[in-house]
């Protein structure tokens, strides 16, 4: 009797990233039914990428290409590589956090099961590297991109290890900021830095320019982590329902800012509540609101500062060039999106 494989019907999309994924997807091995192959790998990946997202990492690859002085179009596969890696990291991160949703849909492990989602997420760390050969870059450049990729994935895992282990109840207030900085630079920062360096290196930029663009990417990654951490507590997507990092007692930027700004006794009281919540005692929504309130009238100030400083240093390093206007517009857009959501 024929086996009926469970395959979700394909979702109609005009997303160019998903269309490119479909064009590059590996063919089913001989003897493997096409529906089985679709359900095993590329189908879930396409479903995940078809969800709405900022896609700033892929955009950063394109900006980095232009910042080196190139005025031609970059290979469209290049941003896709980073988006695939980022998708894999989100899939695995959702498993580790026990997340319910991602980008308005159930987390992938809740759709296809934990074993399949874990395998798909890990596959996305490696498959994009095999696509580098489709770019037909000089051998030395391709080798350098592989090195960048490997280093970034390693550092991201080191940052994730710290993120999964560090707990707000276990750190002295003086340690919270430095631990948070290292986690952010190692996770979001490393991936964004790699995205920037990938675009600049593929474009053939000079060493000094590439270094400046990479540093900008790392700092942008830290800023995006700030945005994410603050957004979770602020209920950017609606009322606070499941602030996962707070529930798990993770070290986030609101905790770091509170440690810097609050009198010791007031921070200690919040820290005790955070430790109790991680042990299953207390109300997450109430603690989230109290932590945000402790940050003062303008919680977005550190985010604006890191974006402004990163842009200023990049502009000083590269000198006047028109792509900087696109960078400035992108940073303004990110701040505006967050501010508008926060008011709703």
Coordinates of C-alpha atoms in Angstrom, one line a residue:
X1 CA 0.0 0.0 0.0
X2 CA 1.5 3.4 -0.9
X3 CA 2.8 5.5 2.0
X4 CA 1.1 8.9 2.4
X5 CA 3.7 11.4 3.5
X6 CA 2.5 14.3 5.5
X7 CA 3.4 17.4 3.6
X8 CA 2.0 20.9 4.1
X9 CA 0.6 22.4 0.9
X10 CA 3.0 24.9 -0.6
X11 CA 2.3 28.5 0.4
X12 CA 2.0 31.0 -2.4
X13 CA 4.7 33.6 -2.2
X14 CA 6.3 36.3 -4.2
X15 CA 9.2 36.6 -1.7
X16 CA 12.4 36.7 -3.8
X17 CA 14.4 35.0 -1.0
X18 CA 12.1 32.0 -1.0
X19 CA 12.1 32.0 -4.8
X20 CA 15.9 31.9 -4.8
X21 CA 15.8 29.1 -2.2
X22 CA 13.6 27.1 -4.4
X23 CA 15.9 27.6 -7.4
X24 CA 18.9 26.5 -5.4
X25 CA 17.4 23.7 -3.4
X26 CA 19.1 20.3 -3.6
X27 CA 17.4 17.7 -5.8
X28 CA 15.9 14.6 -4.2
X29 CA 18.4 11.7 -4.2
X30 CA 17.7 9.0 -6.8
X31 CA 14.9 6.7 -5.5
X32 CA 13.6 9.2 -2.9
X33 CA 10.0 10.4 -3.5
X34 CA 9.9 14.1 -4.2
X35 CA 7.2 14.6 -1.5
X36 CA 9.3 12.9 1.1
X37 CA 12.3 15.1 0.2
X38 CA 10.2 18.2 0.3
X39 CA 8.8 17.3 3.7
X40 CA 12.2 16.4 5.1
X41 CA 14.2 19.6 4.4
X42 CA 13.4 22.4 1.9
X43 CA 9.6 22.5 2.5
X44 CA 9.9 23.5 6.2
X45 CA 12.8 25.9 5.4
X46 CA 10.7 27.6 2.7
X47 CA 7.8 27.9 5.1
X48 CA 10.0 29.5 7.7
X49 CA 11.6 32.0 5.4
X50 CA 8.2 32.9 4.0
X51 CA 7.3 34.4 7.4
X52 CA 7.6 38.2 7.7
X53 CA 11.0 39.3 9.2
X54 CA 13.3 42.3 9.1
X55 CA 15.9 40.5 6.9
X56 CA 18.4 43.1 8.1
X57 CA 21.3 40.5 7.9
X58 CA 20.8 40.0 4.2
X59 CA 20.4 43.7 3.7
X60 CA 23.6 44.3 5.6
X61 CA 25.5 42.0 3.1
X62 CA 24.2 44.2 0.3
X63 CA 25.1 47.4 2.1
X64 CA 28.6 46.1 2.9
X65 CA 29.1 45.3 -0.8
X66 CA 28.2 48.8 -1.8
X67 CA 30.3 50.4 1.0
X68 CA 33.5 49.0 -0.6
X69 CA 32.8 51.1 -3.7
X70 CA 31.1 48.5 -5.9
X71 CA 28.3 50.0 -7.9
X72 CA 27.2 46.7 -9.6
X73 CA 24.6 44.3 -8.2
X74 CA 25.9 41.7 -5.8
X75 CA 25.1 38.0 -6.4
X76 CA 21.7 37.4 -4.9
X77 CA 22.9 34.2 -3.4
X78 CA 25.2 36.0 -1.0
X79 CA 22.5 37.6 1.2
X80 CA 20.5 34.3 1.1
X81 CA 23.5 32.4 2.6
X82 CA 23.3 34.6 5.7
X83 CA 19.5 34.5 5.9
X84 CA 19.7 30.7 5.8
X85 CA 22.3 30.6 8.6
X86 CA 20.2 33.0 10.7
X87 CA 17.1 30.8 10.1
X88 CA 18.9 27.8 11.3
X89 CA 20.0 29.6 14.4
X90 CA 16.4 30.7 15.2
X91 CA 15.1 27.2 14.7
X92 CA 17.6 25.8 17.2
X93 CA 17.2 28.7 19.6
X94 CA 13.4 28.2 19.7
X95 CA 14.0 24.5 20.6
X96 CA 16.4 25.5 23.4
X97 CA 14.0 28.1 24.7
X98 CA 10.9 26.0 24.4
X99 CA 9.4 28.8 22.3
X100 CA 5.8 28.7 21.2
X101 CA 5.9 31.1 18.2
X102 CA 8.3 32.6 15.8
X103 CA 7.3 35.5 13.4
X104 CA 3.6 35.0 14.0
X105 CA 3.5 31.3 13.4
X106 CA 4.2 28.2 15.6
X107 CA 7.9 27.6 16.2
X108 CA 9.1 25.1 13.6
X109 CA 9.6 22.3 16.2
X110 CA 5.9 22.6 17.0
X111 CA 5.1 22.1 13.3
X112 CA 7.4 19.3 12.3
X113 CA 8.5 17.9 15.7
X114 CA 11.7 18.5 17.7
X115 CA 13.9 15.9 16.0
X116 CA 13.2 17.1 12.5
X117 CA 13.4 20.8 13.4
X118 CA 16.8 20.2 15.2
X119 CA 18.2 18.4 12.1
X120 CA 16.9 21.1 9.8
X121 CA 18.4 23.9 11.9
X122 CA 21.8 22.1 12.0
X123 CA 21.6 21.5 8.3
X124 CA 21.2 25.2 7.7
X125 CA 24.6 25.8 9.4
X126 CA 26.3 23.8 6.6
X127 CA 24.3 23.7 3.4
X128 CA 24.8 27.4 2.7
X129 CA 28.5 26.9 2.7
X130 CA 28.2 24.5 -0.2
X131 CA 26.4 27.2 -2.2
X132 CA 29.5 29.5 -2.0
X133 CA 30.9 27.6 -5.0
X134 CA 27.9 28.8 -7.1
X135 CA 29.2 32.4 -6.8
X136 CA 32.3 31.5 -8.9
X137 CA 34.5 33.8 -6.7
X138 CA 38.3 33.6 -6.8
X139 CA 39.6 30.6 -4.9
X140 CA 41.3 32.7 -2.2
X141 CA 38.1 34.7 -1.6
X142 CA 36.0 31.6 -1.4
X143 CA 38.4 30.2 1.2
X144 CA 38.3 33.4 3.2
X145 CA 34.5 33.3 3.2
X146 CA 34.6 29.7 4.5
X147 CA 36.9 30.8 7.3
X148 CA 34.6 33.7 8.2
X149 CA 31.6 31.4 8.3
X150 CA 33.3 28.8 10.5
X151 CA 34.6 31.4 13.0
X152 CA 31.2 33.1 13.2
X153 CA 29.3 29.8 13.8
X154 CA 31.8 28.8 16.5
X155 CA 31.6 32.2 18.3
X156 CA 27.8 32.2 18.1
X157 CA 27.7 28.8 19.8
X158 CA 30.0 30.1 22.6
X159 CA 27.8 33.1 23.1
X160 CA 24.7 30.8 23.2
X161 CA 26.4 28.6 25.8
X162 CA 26.8 31.6 28.0
X163 CA 23.3 32.7 27.4
X164 CA 21.9 29.3 28.3
X165 CA 24.0 29.1 31.5
X166 CA 24.1 32.6 33.0
X167 CA 21.3 33.5 35.3
X168 CA 20.4 36.8 36.8
X169 CA 20.2 35.4 40.3
X170 CA 23.8 34.1 40.1
X171 CA 25.7 37.2 39.1
X172 CA 26.9 40.2 41.1
X173 CA 25.4 43.4 39.8
X174 CA 28.9 44.5 38.7
X175 CA 29.1 41.4 36.4
X176 CA 25.7 41.8 34.7
X177 CA 26.8 44.4 32.1
X178 CA 30.0 42.7 31.0
X179 CA 28.3 39.3 30.7
X180 CA 25.5 40.8 28.7
X181 CA 28.0 42.6 26.4
X182 CA 29.9 39.4 25.7
X183 CA 26.7 37.4 25.1
X184 CA 25.4 40.0 22.6
X185 CA 28.7 40.4 20.8
X186 CA 29.2 36.6 20.6
X187 CA 25.7 35.8 19.3
X188 CA 23.9 38.6 17.4
X189 CA 27.1 40.6 17.0
X190 CA 29.2 37.8 15.6
X191 CA 26.5 36.9 13.0
X192 CA 26.0 40.5 11.9
X193 CA 29.7 41.1 11.8
X194 CA 30.1 38.1 9.6
X195 CA 27.3 39.3 7.3
X196 CA 29.0 42.6 6.9
X197 CA 32.5 41.1 6.4
X198 CA 31.1 38.5 3.9
X199 CA 29.7 41.2 1.7
X200 CA 32.8 43.4 1.9
X201 CA 35.2 40.5 1.3
X202 CA 33.2 39.1 -1.6
X203 CA 33.3 42.6 -3.1
X204 CA 37.0 42.8 -2.9
X205 CA 37.3 45.5 -0.4
X206 CA 40.6 46.6 1.2
X207 CA 41.6 45.3 4.6
X208 CA 41.1 48.6 6.4
X209 CA 37.6 49.1 4.9
X210 CA 36.6 45.5 5.6
X211 CA 37.6 45.8 9.3
X212 CA 35.6 49.0 9.7
X213 CA 32.5 47.4 8.0
X214 CA 32.8 44.3 10.2
X215 CA 33.1 46.4 13.4
X216 CA 30.0 48.3 12.3
X217 CA 28.2 45.0 11.8
X218 CA 29.1 43.7 15.3
X219 CA 27.9 46.9 16.9
X220 CA 24.7 46.8 14.9
X221 CA 24.2 43.2 16.1
X222 CA 24.5 44.4 19.7
X223 CA 22.0 47.1 19.0
X224 CA 19.6 44.6 17.5
X225 CA 20.0 42.4 20.6
X226 CA 19.1 45.5 22.7
X227 CA 16.0 46.0 20.5
X228 CA 15.0 42.4 20.9
X229 CA 15.5 42.3 24.6
X230 CA 13.6 45.5 25.2
X231 CA 10.9 44.5 22.8
X232 CA 10.2 41.3 24.6
X233 CA 9.6 43.1 27.9
X234 CA 7.7 45.9 26.2
X235 CA 5.2 43.6 24.5
X236 CA 6.1 45.0 21.1
X237 CA 4.0 42.4 19.4
X238 CA 1.1 43.0 21.8
X239 CA 0.4 42.5 25.5
X240 CA 3.2 40.7 27.3
X241 CA 2.3 37.0 27.2
X242 CA 5.5 34.9 27.3
X243 CA 8.7 36.9 28.0
X244 CA 10.9 33.8 27.6
X245 CA 14.2 35.3 28.6
X246 CA 12.7 36.8 31.8
X247 CA 11.0 33.5 32.7
X248 CA 14.3 31.6 32.2
X249 CA 16.3 34.2 34.2
X250 CA 18.5 35.1 31.3
X251 CA 20.9 38.0 31.2
X252 CA 19.4 40.7 29.0
X253 CA 20.0 44.4 28.3
X254 CA 17.2 45.7 30.5
X255 CA 18.9 43.9 33.4
X256 CA 22.2 45.4 32.5
X257 CA 20.8 48.9 32.2
X258 CA 19.0 48.5 35.6
X259 CA 22.3 47.3 37.2
X260 CA 24.0 50.5 35.9
X261 CA 21.2 53.0 36.8
X262 CA 19.4 51.8 39.9
X263 CA 20.5 52.2 43.5
X264 CA 21.9 48.9 44.8
X265 CA 18.9 48.1 47.1
X266 CA 16.4 48.7 44.3
X267 CA 18.3 46.5 41.9
X268 CA 18.8 43.8 44.5
X269 CA 15.0 43.7 45.0
X270 CA 14.4 43.3 41.3
X271 CA 17.2 40.7 41.0
X272 CA 15.6 38.6 43.8
X273 CA 12.3 38.6 42.0
X274 CA 14.1 37.6 38.8
X275 CA 15.7 34.7 40.5
X276 CA 12.4 33.6 42.0
X277 CA 10.6 33.8 38.6
X278 CA 13.3 31.6 37.1
X279 CA 12.4 29.1 39.8
X280 CA 8.7 29.3 38.9
X281 CA 7.6 31.8 41.5
X282 CA 6.1 35.1 40.6
X283 CA 4.3 36.9 37.7
X284 CA 6.4 37.5 34.6
X285 CA 4.2 40.3 33.2
X286 CA 4.4 42.3 36.4
X287 CA 8.2 41.9 36.7
X288 CA 8.6 42.9 33.0
X289 CA 6.6 46.1 33.5
X290 CA 8.5 47.0 36.7
X291 CA 11.9 46.4 35.1
X292 CA 10.9 48.6 32.1
X293 CA 9.7 51.3 34.5
X294 CA 13.0 51.2 36.3
X295 CA 14.8 52.2 33.1
X296 CA 13.3 55.7 33.1
X297 CA 11.3 57.7 30.6
X298 CA 13.4 56.8 27.5
X299 CA 14.4 53.2 27.4
X300 CA 15.3 53.6 23.8
X301 CA 18.2 56.0 24.5
X302 CA 21.0 53.2 24.7
X303 CA 19.7 51.8 21.4
X304 CA 19.8 55.2 19.6
X305 CA 23.3 55.8 21.1
X306 CA 24.9 52.6 19.8
X307 CA 23.3 53.1 16.4
X308 CA 24.5 56.7 16.2
X309 CA 28.0 55.9 17.4
X310 CA 28.4 52.9 15.1
X311 CA 27.3 55.0 12.1
X312 CA 29.6 57.9 13.1
X313 CA 32.7 55.7 13.3
X314 CA 31.9 53.9 10.1
X315 CA 31.5 57.3 8.3
X316 CA 34.8 58.5 9.7
X317 CA 36.6 55.3 8.6
X318 CA 35.2 55.2 5.1
X319 CA 34.8 58.9 4.3
X320 CA 32.0 60.4 2.2
X321 CA 30.2 57.9 0.0
X322 CA 26.6 57.6 -1.1
X323 CA 25.9 54.1 0.4
X324 CA 26.2 55.7 3.8
X325 CA 22.9 57.4 3.2
X326 CA 21.3 53.9 2.8
X327 CA 22.9 52.8 6.1
X328 CA 21.6 55.9 7.9
X329 CA 18.1 55.3 6.4
X330 CA 18.1 51.7 7.5
X331 CA 19.1 52.6 11.1
X332 CA 16.4 55.3 11.2
X333 CA 13.9 52.7 9.9
X334 CA 14.8 50.2 12.7
X335 CA 14.4 52.9 15.4
X336 CA 11.1 54.1 13.9
X337 CA 9.6 50.6 13.6
X338 CA 10.4 49.9 17.2
X339 CA 9.1 53.2 18.4
X340 CA 5.8 52.9 16.5
X341 CA 5.2 49.4 17.8
X342 CA 6.0 50.5 21.3
X343 CA 3.3 53.1 21.2
X344 CA 0.6 50.7 20.1

